[in-house]
Amino acid sequence: MATDVKILGAQEIIKALNSIPKEVSHSIQQQAHVRAAKPLIEKEKLLAPEGPTGNLVDSIGTIKVPIRKATIIGEVHVGPRTRRPYRGHAGHLVEFGTRKRSLKGRGQYKAGTNRGVMPSKPFVRPALQQTQKQVLSLIQNETAKRIIARMKRELGSAFIR
C-alpha cells in the first residue's frame, strides 16, 4: 500500500517538526520501531533453540528504553527479555556459548571441578541478517505514518493531502 504525500508550505512543516518535543518524537519513533520489529521477533523465535522449558523462546520480544536512558531517540531493544515475568536470562550464553570452566578448589568445591563447555547456537544475528531489509523498510513506513498523523493534528489536513 503506497501513500502519496504532497508537501505545501515546507517552512511550516519544518517548524512543526522542530516544535515536537523530544519526548513526543521519542515515543513516535518507539512505536514505529516496535511495529517494525515484529518480523525480527518472529524469526528469532523460529531460530532460537526450544530447550526443556521453552523460557528462552517465550522471552523474546521488545523492550522500550525510557528517554532518560536512551542513547538515541526511539531506542528499542529486541531479544530475550530478562525481567519478570520473562526468563531469558541465559540468552547470551546460548547465542555466544561458553568456554571450559573449572574451579580452583576454594571452599566446598574440589580443585579441578569441570563445569563443561556450551557451544554457541546463534539465533539473534542470523535472524537480524535475514530480516534486516524488511525491518528497515517497515521503520521508514511506520515513521512516515506517525509523522504524517502528528502533522495532521498539529497543522490541520489543509497542508497534507
mmCIF file of C-alpha atoms in Angstrom:
data_model
loop_
_atom_site.group_PDB
_atom_site.id
_atom_site.type_symbol
_atom_site.label_atom_id
_atom_site.label_comp_id
_atom_site.label_asym_id
_atom_site.label_seq_id
_atom_site.Cartn_x
_atom_site.Cartn_y
_atom_site.Cartn_z
ATOM 1 C CA MET A 1 0.000 0.000 0.000
ATOM 2 C CA ALA A 2 1.601 3.244 -1.153
ATOM 3 C CA THR A 3 0.953 6.643 0.365
ATOM 4 C CA ASP A 4 1.317 9.749 -1.771
ATOM 5 C CA VAL A 5 2.466 12.840 0.080
ATOM 6 C CA LYS A 6 2.227 16.307 -1.433
ATOM 7 C CA ILE A 7 4.042 18.947 0.583
ATOM 8 C CA LEU A 8 2.742 22.500 0.591
ATOM 9 C CA GLY A 9 4.444 25.082 2.796
ATOM 10 C CA ALA A 10 7.736 23.377 3.640
ATOM 11 C CA GLN A 11 8.676 26.070 6.165
ATOM 12 C CA GLU A 12 5.566 25.361 8.238
ATOM 13 C CA ILE A 13 6.310 21.630 8.176
ATOM 14 C CA ILE A 14 9.911 22.147 9.285
ATOM 15 C CA LYS A 15 8.677 24.427 12.044
ATOM 16 C CA ALA A 16 6.121 21.809 13.127
ATOM 17 C CA LEU A 17 8.731 19.017 13.208
ATOM 18 C CA ASN A 18 11.137 21.180 15.213
ATOM 19 C CA SER A 19 8.385 22.092 17.641
ATOM 20 C CA ILE A 20 7.739 18.453 18.555
ATOM 21 C CA PRO A 21 9.347 17.856 21.941
ATOM 22 C CA LYS A 22 11.950 15.092 22.239
ATOM 23 C CA GLU A 23 9.591 13.090 24.441
ATOM 24 C CA VAL A 24 6.946 13.031 21.704
ATOM 25 C CA SER A 25 9.377 12.228 18.907
ATOM 26 C CA HIS A 26 10.912 9.522 21.124
ATOM 27 C CA SER A 27 7.510 7.896 21.638
ATOM 28 C CA ILE A 28 6.634 8.229 17.933
ATOM 29 C CA GLN A 29 9.891 6.535 16.947
ATOM 30 C CA GLN A 30 9.476 3.841 19.600
ATOM 31 C CA GLN A 31 6.008 2.973 18.350
ATOM 32 C CA ALA A 32 7.359 2.723 14.816
ATOM 33 C CA HIS A 33 10.319 0.583 15.907
ATOM 34 C CA VAL A 34 8.157 -1.793 17.942
ATOM 35 C CA ARG A 35 5.820 -2.378 14.997
ATOM 36 C CA ALA A 36 8.721 -2.765 12.578
ATOM 37 C CA ALA A 37 10.461 -5.299 14.851
ATOM 38 C CA LYS A 38 7.668 -7.892 14.594
ATOM 39 C CA PRO A 39 9.248 -9.839 11.679
ATOM 40 C CA LEU A 40 12.582 -9.885 13.539
ATOM 41 C CA ILE A 41 10.924 -11.206 16.696
ATOM 42 C CA GLU A 42 9.121 -13.951 14.796
ATOM 43 C CA LYS A 43 12.354 -15.028 13.053
ATOM 44 C CA GLU A 44 14.260 -15.049 16.356
ATOM 45 C CA LYS A 45 11.578 -17.248 17.912
ATOM 46 C CA LEU A 46 11.849 -19.660 14.990
ATOM 47 C CA LEU A 47 15.647 -19.866 15.180
ATOM 48 C CA ALA A 48 16.013 -19.988 18.990
ATOM 49 C CA PRO A 49 16.549 -23.445 20.495
ATOM 50 C CA GLU A 50 13.440 -24.586 22.359
ATOM 51 C CA GLY A 51 15.097 -26.205 25.385
ATOM 52 C CA PRO A 52 13.256 -28.241 28.013
ATOM 53 C CA THR A 53 11.341 -25.277 29.485
ATOM 54 C CA GLY A 54 10.809 -23.051 26.445
ATOM 55 C CA ASN A 55 11.639 -19.989 28.547
ATOM 56 C CA LEU A 56 14.094 -18.553 26.016
ATOM 57 C CA VAL A 57 11.623 -18.610 23.123
ATOM 58 C CA ASP A 58 8.840 -17.219 25.312
ATOM 59 C CA SER A 59 11.048 -14.338 26.499
ATOM 60 C CA ILE A 60 11.925 -12.947 23.046
ATOM 61 C CA GLY A 61 10.310 -9.566 22.434
ATOM 62 C CA THR A 62 10.862 -5.803 22.580
ATOM 63 C CA ILE A 63 11.920 -3.591 25.463
ATOM 64 C CA LYS A 64 11.170 0.137 25.249
ATOM 65 C CA VAL A 65 14.039 2.192 26.632
ATOM 66 C CA PRO A 66 12.976 5.325 28.575
ATOM 67 C CA ILE A 67 14.179 8.607 27.087
ATOM 68 C CA ARG A 68 16.458 9.355 30.049
ATOM 69 C CA LYS A 69 18.356 6.065 29.475
ATOM 70 C CA ALA A 70 18.207 6.023 25.669
ATOM 71 C CA THR A 71 21.330 6.795 23.667
ATOM 72 C CA ILE A 72 19.278 7.630 20.559
ATOM 73 C CA ILE A 73 15.722 8.859 20.005
ATOM 74 C CA GLY A 74 13.271 5.955 19.795
ATOM 75 C CA GLU A 75 15.627 3.297 21.143
ATOM 76 C CA VAL A 76 14.103 -0.190 21.432
ATOM 77 C CA HIS A 77 15.889 -3.426 22.361
ATOM 78 C CA VAL A 78 14.861 -6.664 20.659
ATOM 79 C CA GLY A 79 15.813 -10.081 22.010
ATOM 80 C CA PRO A 80 15.442 -12.222 25.137
ATOM 81 C CA ARG A 81 13.883 -10.275 27.999
ATOM 82 C CA THR A 82 15.193 -10.968 31.486
ATOM 83 C CA ARG A 83 12.847 -9.067 33.788
ATOM 84 C CA ARG A 84 9.771 -10.637 35.305
ATOM 85 C CA PRO A 85 7.667 -12.411 34.128
ATOM 86 C CA TYR A 86 10.158 -13.360 31.369
ATOM 87 C CA ARG A 87 13.001 -15.794 31.871
ATOM 88 C CA GLY A 88 15.509 -15.169 29.103
ATOM 89 C CA HIS A 89 18.482 -14.921 31.457
ATOM 90 C CA ALA A 90 20.583 -17.481 29.539
ATOM 91 C CA GLY A 91 20.001 -15.908 26.110
ATOM 92 C CA HIS A 92 23.552 -14.557 25.874
ATOM 93 C CA LEU A 93 25.018 -17.942 26.835
ATOM 94 C CA VAL A 94 23.043 -19.675 24.080
ATOM 95 C CA GLU A 95 23.913 -17.011 21.497
ATOM 96 C CA PHE A 96 27.676 -16.853 22.190
ATOM 97 C CA GLY A 97 28.386 -20.142 24.008
ATOM 98 C CA THR A 98 30.826 -20.643 26.881
ATOM 99 C CA ARG A 99 34.398 -21.828 27.223
ATOM 100 C CA LYS A 100 35.644 -24.576 29.515
ATOM 101 C CA ARG A 101 35.242 -23.586 33.141
ATOM 102 C CA SER A 102 36.902 -25.275 36.084
ATOM 103 C CA LEU A 103 37.210 -24.318 39.728
ATOM 104 C CA LYS A 104 40.468 -23.914 41.599
ATOM 105 C CA GLY A 105 39.399 -25.628 44.813
ATOM 106 C CA ARG A 106 38.086 -22.901 47.060
ATOM 107 C CA GLY A 107 35.709 -23.522 49.909
ATOM 108 C CA GLN A 108 33.458 -26.530 49.437
ATOM 109 C CA TYR A 109 34.495 -27.170 45.810
ATOM 110 C CA LYS A 110 37.189 -29.620 44.813
ATOM 111 C CA ALA A 111 40.083 -28.409 42.712
ATOM 112 C CA GLY A 112 39.643 -29.049 39.008
ATOM 113 C CA THR A 113 35.870 -29.430 39.128
ATOM 114 C CA ASN A 114 34.833 -29.214 35.484
ATOM 115 C CA ARG A 115 31.849 -27.075 34.521
ATOM 116 C CA GLY A 116 31.875 -28.033 30.862
ATOM 117 C CA VAL A 117 31.557 -26.194 27.565
ATOM 118 C CA MET A 118 28.415 -24.896 25.914
ATOM 119 C CA PRO A 119 28.726 -24.462 22.141
ATOM 120 C CA SER A 120 27.226 -21.331 20.636
ATOM 121 C CA LYS A 121 23.857 -21.606 18.909
ATOM 122 C CA PRO A 122 23.370 -18.141 17.407
ATOM 123 C CA PHE A 123 19.788 -17.120 16.754
ATOM 124 C CA VAL A 124 19.772 -13.312 17.079
ATOM 125 C CA ARG A 125 22.440 -12.468 14.497
ATOM 126 C CA PRO A 126 21.077 -14.781 11.771
ATOM 127 C CA ALA A 127 17.542 -13.500 12.381
ATOM 128 C CA LEU A 128 18.734 -9.897 12.040
ATOM 129 C CA GLN A 129 20.659 -10.681 8.859
ATOM 130 C CA GLN A 130 17.627 -12.388 7.316
ATOM 131 C CA THR A 131 15.108 -9.654 8.176
ATOM 132 C CA GLN A 132 17.255 -6.507 8.122
ATOM 133 C CA LYS A 133 15.957 -5.050 4.845
ATOM 134 C CA GLN A 134 12.350 -5.783 5.768
ATOM 135 C CA VAL A 135 12.720 -4.182 9.210
ATOM 136 C CA LEU A 136 14.393 -1.053 7.816
ATOM 137 C CA SER A 137 11.656 -0.535 5.224
ATOM 138 C CA LEU A 138 8.988 -1.060 7.900
ATOM 139 C CA ILE A 139 10.713 1.506 10.136
ATOM 140 C CA GLN A 140 10.606 4.055 7.315
ATOM 141 C CA ASN A 141 6.945 3.346 6.549
ATOM 142 C CA GLU A 142 5.820 3.363 10.171
ATOM 143 C CA THR A 143 7.777 6.526 10.984
ATOM 144 C CA ALA A 144 6.281 8.298 7.982
ATOM 145 C CA LYS A 145 2.767 7.270 9.034
ATOM 146 C CA ARG A 146 3.324 8.502 12.593
ATOM 147 C CA ILE A 147 4.802 11.837 11.497
ATOM 148 C CA ILE A 148 2.025 12.446 8.958
ATOM 149 C CA ALA A 149 -0.622 11.713 11.576
ATOM 150 C CA ARG A 150 1.101 14.059 14.033
ATOM 151 C CA MET A 151 1.400 16.804 11.405
ATOM 152 C CA LYS A 152 -2.286 16.445 10.516
ATOM 153 C CA ARG A 153 -3.145 17.019 14.153
ATOM 154 C CA GLU A 154 -0.767 19.979 14.502
ATOM 155 C CA LEU A 155 -1.244 21.729 11.165
ATOM 156 C CA GLY A 156 -4.643 20.544 10.062
ATOM 157 C CA SER A 157 -5.294 18.476 6.980
ATOM 158 C CA ALA A 158 -5.004 21.501 4.665
ATOM 159 C CA PHE A 159 -1.217 21.056 4.347
ATOM 160 C CA ILE A 160 -1.200 17.302 3.707
ATOM 161 C CA ARG A 161 -3.233 15.596 1.034
#
